[in-house]
């Protein structure tokens, strides 16, 4: 794989090895503290311990979900082009931000035994031809040395969740993920990987299934945060 001499965001020619032109690069919103310790939602002010509205009243099964960039503008477009436009080469750039995420204090001193992509249902996989979370895992594995493990299966074909409220989404996802046969996760620390964190419902359902199957702890890392 190599980068063409064009900006991955806007297609303008770029010099050197940078994947993005200065304009696109400068438009990317990095998530910096203060942000919610659990879901990485940034907030204004200096409250040291803060439960953001997304996490309020939630008891997520993952300990935290880390993302270093916001899913907006050029980032949102790149995720979309990877997923629906089959521009798999973009995974390398998105995984670059995930690699930065591994240095987040919430992940740096916690040694995951493996990267676990959020699985797609077999039917969705046939439609899309690839699982973007798995592609991101492979890229991250290459740069971090962490191995990829696929202990989960998505056994229910869930329809689009955008029309559902939080409770509806949870209901919709309940029992959607099951541990695969001969996929032992006992006592493992697992880092769940997905393209974007929005409400956290999908990551939560995966984390619940992994803990139920005996995992010691589950944290999450996404390429971007909605
Ligand atoms: Zn650009
Ligand atoms: Zn939060």
PDB file of C-alpha atoms in Angstrom, residues 12-183:
ATOM      1  CA  UNK A  12      -5.756  18.100  -4.084  1.00  0.00           C
ATOM      2  CA  UNK A  13      -2.123  17.273  -4.802  1.00  0.00           C
ATOM      3  CA  UNK A  14       0.110  17.145  -1.778  1.00  0.00           C
ATOM      4  CA  UNK A  15       3.859  17.139  -1.465  1.00  0.00           C
ATOM      5  CA  UNK A  16       5.813  14.773   0.725  1.00  0.00           C
ATOM      6  CA  UNK A  17       4.402  11.860   2.690  1.00  0.00           C
ATOM      7  CA  UNK A  18       1.516  13.642   4.380  1.00  0.00           C
ATOM      8  CA  UNK A  19      -1.793  11.907   3.666  1.00  0.00           C
ATOM      9  CA  UNK A  20      -3.778  15.143   4.105  1.00  0.00           C
ATOM     10  CA  UNK A  21      -3.285  18.660   2.722  1.00  0.00           C
ATOM     11  CA  UNK A  22      -2.755  21.452   5.283  1.00  0.00           C
ATOM     12  CA  UNK A  23      -6.377  22.634   4.912  1.00  0.00           C
ATOM     13  CA  UNK A  24      -7.907  19.204   5.578  1.00  0.00           C
ATOM     14  CA  UNK A  25      -5.368  18.437   8.257  1.00  0.00           C
ATOM     15  CA  UNK A  26      -6.109  21.747   9.981  1.00  0.00           C
ATOM     16  CA  UNK A  27      -9.867  21.111   9.861  1.00  0.00           C
ATOM     17  CA  UNK A  28      -9.663  17.922  11.932  1.00  0.00           C
ATOM     18  CA  UNK A  29     -11.055  18.323  15.429  1.00  0.00           C
ATOM     19  CA  UNK A  30      -8.880  16.500  17.922  1.00  0.00           C
ATOM     20  CA  UNK A  31     -10.503  15.489  21.195  1.00  0.00           C
ATOM     21  CA  UNK A  32      -8.529  16.952  24.061  1.00  0.00           C
ATOM     22  CA  UNK A  33      -9.212  17.075  27.783  1.00  0.00           C
ATOM     23  CA  UNK A  34     -11.427  17.978  29.438  1.00  0.00           C
ATOM     24  CA  UNK A  35     -13.519  15.133  28.131  1.00  0.00           C
ATOM     25  CA  UNK A  36     -15.714  12.464  29.655  1.00  0.00           C
ATOM     26  CA  UNK A  37     -13.493   9.733  31.115  1.00  0.00           C
ATOM     27  CA  UNK A  38     -15.921   7.063  29.981  1.00  0.00           C
ATOM     28  CA  UNK A  39     -17.034   8.021  26.470  1.00  0.00           C
ATOM     29  CA  UNK A  40     -14.530  10.761  25.515  1.00  0.00           C
ATOM     30  CA  UNK A  41     -17.216  13.393  24.907  1.00  0.00           C
ATOM     31  CA  UNK A  42     -15.427  16.750  25.236  1.00  0.00           C
ATOM     32  CA  UNK A  43     -16.918  19.427  27.461  1.00  0.00           C
ATOM     33  CA  UNK A  44     -16.238  22.999  28.406  1.00  0.00           C
ATOM     34  CA  UNK A  45     -15.214  24.056  31.856  1.00  0.00           C
ATOM     35  CA  UNK A  46     -12.933  22.388  34.322  1.00  0.00           C
ATOM     36  CA  UNK A  47     -15.089  19.965  36.292  1.00  0.00           C
ATOM     37  CA  UNK A  48     -12.582  17.230  37.184  1.00  0.00           C
ATOM     38  CA  UNK A  49     -15.026  14.355  37.411  1.00  0.00           C
ATOM     39  CA  UNK A  50     -17.887  14.656  35.049  1.00  0.00           C
ATOM     40  CA  UNK A  51     -20.504  12.287  33.730  1.00  0.00           C
ATOM     41  CA  UNK A  52     -21.548  13.536  30.350  1.00  0.00           C
ATOM     42  CA  UNK A  53     -25.184  13.415  29.212  1.00  0.00           C
ATOM     43  CA  UNK A  54     -24.368  10.394  27.035  1.00  0.00           C
ATOM     44  CA  UNK A  55     -23.161   8.385  30.030  1.00  0.00           C
ATOM     45  CA  UNK A  56     -25.586   9.765  32.573  1.00  0.00           C
ATOM     46  CA  UNK A  57     -27.613   6.923  33.991  1.00  0.00           C
ATOM     47  CA  UNK A  58     -25.712   4.444  31.826  1.00  0.00           C
ATOM     48  CA  UNK A  59     -23.752   1.571  33.178  1.00  0.00           C
ATOM     49  CA  UNK A  60     -21.661   0.656  30.188  1.00  0.00           C
ATOM     50  CA  UNK A  61     -19.989  -2.742  30.175  1.00  0.00           C
ATOM     51  CA  UNK A  62     -16.814  -1.285  28.678  1.00  0.00           C
ATOM     52  CA  UNK A  63     -14.628   0.630  31.105  1.00  0.00           C
ATOM     53  CA  UNK A  64     -13.996   3.448  28.663  1.00  0.00           C
ATOM     54  CA  UNK A  65     -14.193   4.257  24.960  1.00  0.00           C
ATOM     55  CA  UNK A  66     -11.278   6.199  23.508  1.00  0.00           C
ATOM     56  CA  UNK A  67     -11.256   8.269  20.304  1.00  0.00           C
ATOM     57  CA  UNK A  68      -8.826  11.005  19.307  1.00  0.00           C
ATOM     58  CA  UNK A  69     -10.777  12.794  16.571  1.00  0.00           C
ATOM     59  CA  UNK A  70     -14.339  13.992  16.105  1.00  0.00           C
ATOM     60  CA  UNK A  71     -16.423  12.410  13.397  1.00  0.00           C
ATOM     61  CA  UNK A  72     -17.105  15.600  11.460  1.00  0.00           C
ATOM     62  CA  UNK A  73     -16.157  17.176   8.141  1.00  0.00           C
ATOM     63  CA  UNK A  74     -13.383  15.368   6.344  1.00  0.00           C
ATOM     64  CA  UNK A  75     -13.145  12.617   9.003  1.00  0.00           C
ATOM     65  CA  UNK A  76     -16.822  11.756   8.693  1.00  0.00           C
ATOM     66  CA  UNK A  77     -16.462  11.675   4.904  1.00  0.00           C
ATOM     67  CA  UNK A  78     -13.428   9.399   5.079  1.00  0.00           C
ATOM     68  CA  UNK A  79     -15.225   6.933   7.358  1.00  0.00           C
ATOM     69  CA  UNK A  80     -18.165   6.993   4.955  1.00  0.00           C
ATOM     70  CA  UNK A  81     -15.927   6.461   1.911  1.00  0.00           C
ATOM     71  CA  UNK A  82     -14.206   3.536   3.627  1.00  0.00           C
ATOM     72  CA  UNK A  83     -17.469   1.884   4.622  1.00  0.00           C
ATOM     73  CA  UNK A  84     -19.742   2.527   1.679  1.00  0.00           C
ATOM     74  CA  UNK A  85     -17.336   3.552  -1.082  1.00  0.00           C
ATOM     75  CA  UNK A  86     -15.002   0.600  -0.461  1.00  0.00           C
ATOM     76  CA  UNK A  87     -11.949   2.901  -0.292  1.00  0.00           C
ATOM     77  CA  UNK A  88     -10.104   0.487   1.962  1.00  0.00           C
ATOM     78  CA  UNK A  89      -6.824   2.389   1.655  1.00  0.00           C
ATOM     79  CA  UNK A  90      -8.301   5.051   3.958  1.00  0.00           C
ATOM     80  CA  UNK A  91      -8.163   2.545   6.837  1.00  0.00           C
ATOM     81  CA  UNK A  92      -4.466   3.258   7.155  1.00  0.00           C
ATOM     82  CA  UNK A  93      -5.107   6.923   7.928  1.00  0.00           C
ATOM     83  CA  UNK A  94      -8.016   6.218  10.283  1.00  0.00           C
ATOM     84  CA  UNK A  95      -5.939   3.586  12.072  1.00  0.00           C
ATOM     85  CA  UNK A  96      -3.216   6.210  12.490  1.00  0.00           C
ATOM     86  CA  UNK A  97      -5.550   8.104  14.807  1.00  0.00           C
ATOM     87  CA  UNK A  98      -6.332   4.871  16.621  1.00  0.00           C
ATOM     88  CA  UNK A  99      -2.617   4.344  17.103  1.00  0.00           C
ATOM     89  CA  UNK A 100      -2.509   7.755  18.807  1.00  0.00           C
ATOM     90  CA  UNK A 101      -5.450   6.587  20.910  1.00  0.00           C
ATOM     91  CA  UNK A 102      -3.329   3.741  22.292  1.00  0.00           C
ATOM     92  CA  UNK A 103      -1.202   6.415  23.970  1.00  0.00           C
ATOM     93  CA  UNK A 104      -4.224   7.849  25.770  1.00  0.00           C
ATOM     94  CA  UNK A 105      -3.652   7.486  29.559  1.00  0.00           C
ATOM     95  CA  UNK A 106      -6.735   5.257  29.724  1.00  0.00           C
ATOM     96  CA  UNK A 107      -5.105   2.700  27.412  1.00  0.00           C
ATOM     97  CA  UNK A 108      -1.390   3.284  27.785  1.00  0.00           C
ATOM     98  CA  UNK A 109      -0.984   1.420  31.075  1.00  0.00           C
ATOM     99  CA  UNK A 110      -3.512  -1.256  30.346  1.00  0.00           C
ATOM    100  CA  UNK A 111      -2.199  -4.132  28.293  1.00  0.00           C
ATOM    101  CA  UNK A 112      -4.863  -5.615  26.048  1.00  0.00           C
ATOM    102  CA  UNK A 113      -4.427  -9.265  25.109  1.00  0.00           C
ATOM    103  CA  UNK A 114      -6.031  -8.622  21.727  1.00  0.00           C
ATOM    104  CA  UNK A 115      -7.917  -6.253  19.449  1.00  0.00           C
ATOM    105  CA  UNK A 116     -11.515  -7.348  18.885  1.00  0.00           C
ATOM    106  CA  UNK A 117     -13.417  -5.893  15.915  1.00  0.00           C
ATOM    107  CA  UNK A 118     -17.149  -5.324  16.338  1.00  0.00           C
ATOM    108  CA  UNK A 119     -18.532  -8.098  14.131  1.00  0.00           C
ATOM    109  CA  UNK A 120     -20.933  -7.660  11.245  1.00  0.00           C
ATOM    110  CA  UNK A 121     -23.798 -10.031  10.653  1.00  0.00           C
ATOM    111  CA  UNK A 122     -22.993 -12.572   7.904  1.00  0.00           C
ATOM    112  CA  UNK A 123     -25.674 -11.082   5.668  1.00  0.00           C
ATOM    113  CA  UNK A 124     -24.355  -7.545   6.103  1.00  0.00           C
ATOM    114  CA  UNK A 125     -20.840  -8.858   5.461  1.00  0.00           C
ATOM    115  CA  UNK A 126     -22.002 -10.334   2.166  1.00  0.00           C
ATOM    116  CA  UNK A 127     -23.620  -7.041   1.195  1.00  0.00           C
ATOM    117  CA  UNK A 128     -20.614  -4.906   2.133  1.00  0.00           C
ATOM    118  CA  UNK A 129     -17.936  -7.502   1.286  1.00  0.00           C
ATOM    119  CA  UNK A 130     -15.762  -6.532   4.249  1.00  0.00           C
ATOM    120  CA  UNK A 131     -15.991  -5.519   7.886  1.00  0.00           C
ATOM    121  CA  UNK A 132     -14.518  -2.052   8.310  1.00  0.00           C
ATOM    122  CA  UNK A 133     -13.780  -2.742  12.000  1.00  0.00           C
ATOM    123  CA  UNK A 134     -11.719  -5.773  10.991  1.00  0.00           C
ATOM    124  CA  UNK A 135      -9.783  -3.751   8.384  1.00  0.00           C
ATOM    125  CA  UNK A 136      -9.045  -1.098  11.028  1.00  0.00           C
ATOM    126  CA  UNK A 137      -7.885  -3.828  13.423  1.00  0.00           C
ATOM    127  CA  UNK A 138      -5.467  -5.249  10.845  1.00  0.00           C
ATOM    128  CA  UNK A 139      -3.962  -1.822  10.248  1.00  0.00           C
ATOM    129  CA  UNK A 140      -3.665  -1.132  13.967  1.00  0.00           C
ATOM    130  CA  UNK A 141      -2.188  -4.570  14.530  1.00  0.00           C
ATOM    131  CA  UNK A 142       0.497  -3.825  11.950  1.00  0.00           C
ATOM    132  CA  UNK A 143       1.622  -0.635  13.708  1.00  0.00           C
ATOM    133  CA  UNK A 144       1.087  -1.707  17.327  1.00  0.00           C
ATOM    134  CA  UNK A 145       1.990  -5.392  17.306  1.00  0.00           C
ATOM    135  CA  UNK A 146      -1.294  -6.226  19.072  1.00  0.00           C
ATOM    136  CA  UNK A 147      -2.958  -9.319  17.720  1.00  0.00           C
ATOM    137  CA  UNK A 148      -6.461  -9.427  16.273  1.00  0.00           C
ATOM    138  CA  UNK A 149      -8.939 -11.865  17.768  1.00  0.00           C
ATOM    139  CA  UNK A 150     -12.498 -12.526  16.588  1.00  0.00           C
ATOM    140  CA  UNK A 151     -14.322 -14.119  19.496  1.00  0.00           C
ATOM    141  CA  UNK A 152     -17.754 -12.653  18.734  1.00  0.00           C
ATOM    142  CA  UNK A 153     -20.445 -13.378  16.211  1.00  0.00           C
ATOM    143  CA  UNK A 154     -23.354 -11.179  15.335  1.00  0.00           C
ATOM    144  CA  UNK A 155     -26.269 -13.547  15.313  1.00  0.00           C
ATOM    145  CA  UNK A 156     -29.103 -11.093  14.755  1.00  0.00           C
ATOM    146  CA  UNK A 157     -29.513  -8.965  11.706  1.00  0.00           C
ATOM    147  CA  UNK A 158     -30.372  -5.640  13.298  1.00  0.00           C
ATOM    148  CA  UNK A 159     -32.037  -3.061  11.150  1.00  0.00           C
ATOM    149  CA  UNK A 160     -30.882   0.526  11.178  1.00  0.00           C
ATOM    150  CA  UNK A 161     -30.890   1.970  14.664  1.00  0.00           C
ATOM    151  CA  UNK A 162     -31.222   5.638  13.803  1.00  0.00           C
ATOM    152  CA  UNK A 163     -34.999   5.726  14.335  1.00  0.00           C
ATOM    153  CA  UNK A 164     -34.766   4.190  17.793  1.00  0.00           C
ATOM    154  CA  UNK A 165     -34.279   5.916  21.119  1.00  0.00           C
ATOM    155  CA  UNK A 166     -31.653   4.672  23.536  1.00  0.00           C
ATOM    156  CA  UNK A 167     -33.897   2.097  25.169  1.00  0.00           C
ATOM    157  CA  UNK A 168     -35.049   0.853  21.790  1.00  0.00           C
ATOM    158  CA  UNK A 169     -31.465   0.511  20.602  1.00  0.00           C
ATOM    159  CA  UNK A 170     -30.536  -1.529  23.658  1.00  0.00           C
ATOM    160  CA  UNK A 171     -33.521  -3.779  23.139  1.00  0.00           C
ATOM    161  CA  UNK A 172     -32.658  -4.128  19.481  1.00  0.00           C
ATOM    162  CA  UNK A 173     -29.091  -5.148  20.302  1.00  0.00           C
ATOM    163  CA  UNK A 174     -29.854  -7.470  23.180  1.00  0.00           C
ATOM    164  CA  UNK A 175     -28.476 -10.899  22.400  1.00  0.00           C
ATOM    165  CA  UNK A 176     -27.270  -9.710  18.998  1.00  0.00           C
ATOM    166  CA  UNK A 177     -23.711 -10.771  19.857  1.00  0.00           C
ATOM    167  CA  UNK A 178     -22.656 -14.230  21.024  1.00  0.00           C
ATOM    168  CA  UNK A 179     -19.243 -15.792  21.602  1.00  0.00           C
ATOM    169  CA  UNK A 180     -18.212 -18.007  18.691  1.00  0.00           C
ATOM    170  CA  UNK A 181     -17.530 -21.702  19.203  1.00  0.00           C
ATOM    171  CA  UNK A 182     -14.076 -22.483  20.592  1.00  0.00           C
ATOM    172  CA  UNK A 183     -13.383 -18.788  21.081  1.00  0.00           C
TER     173      UNK A 183
END
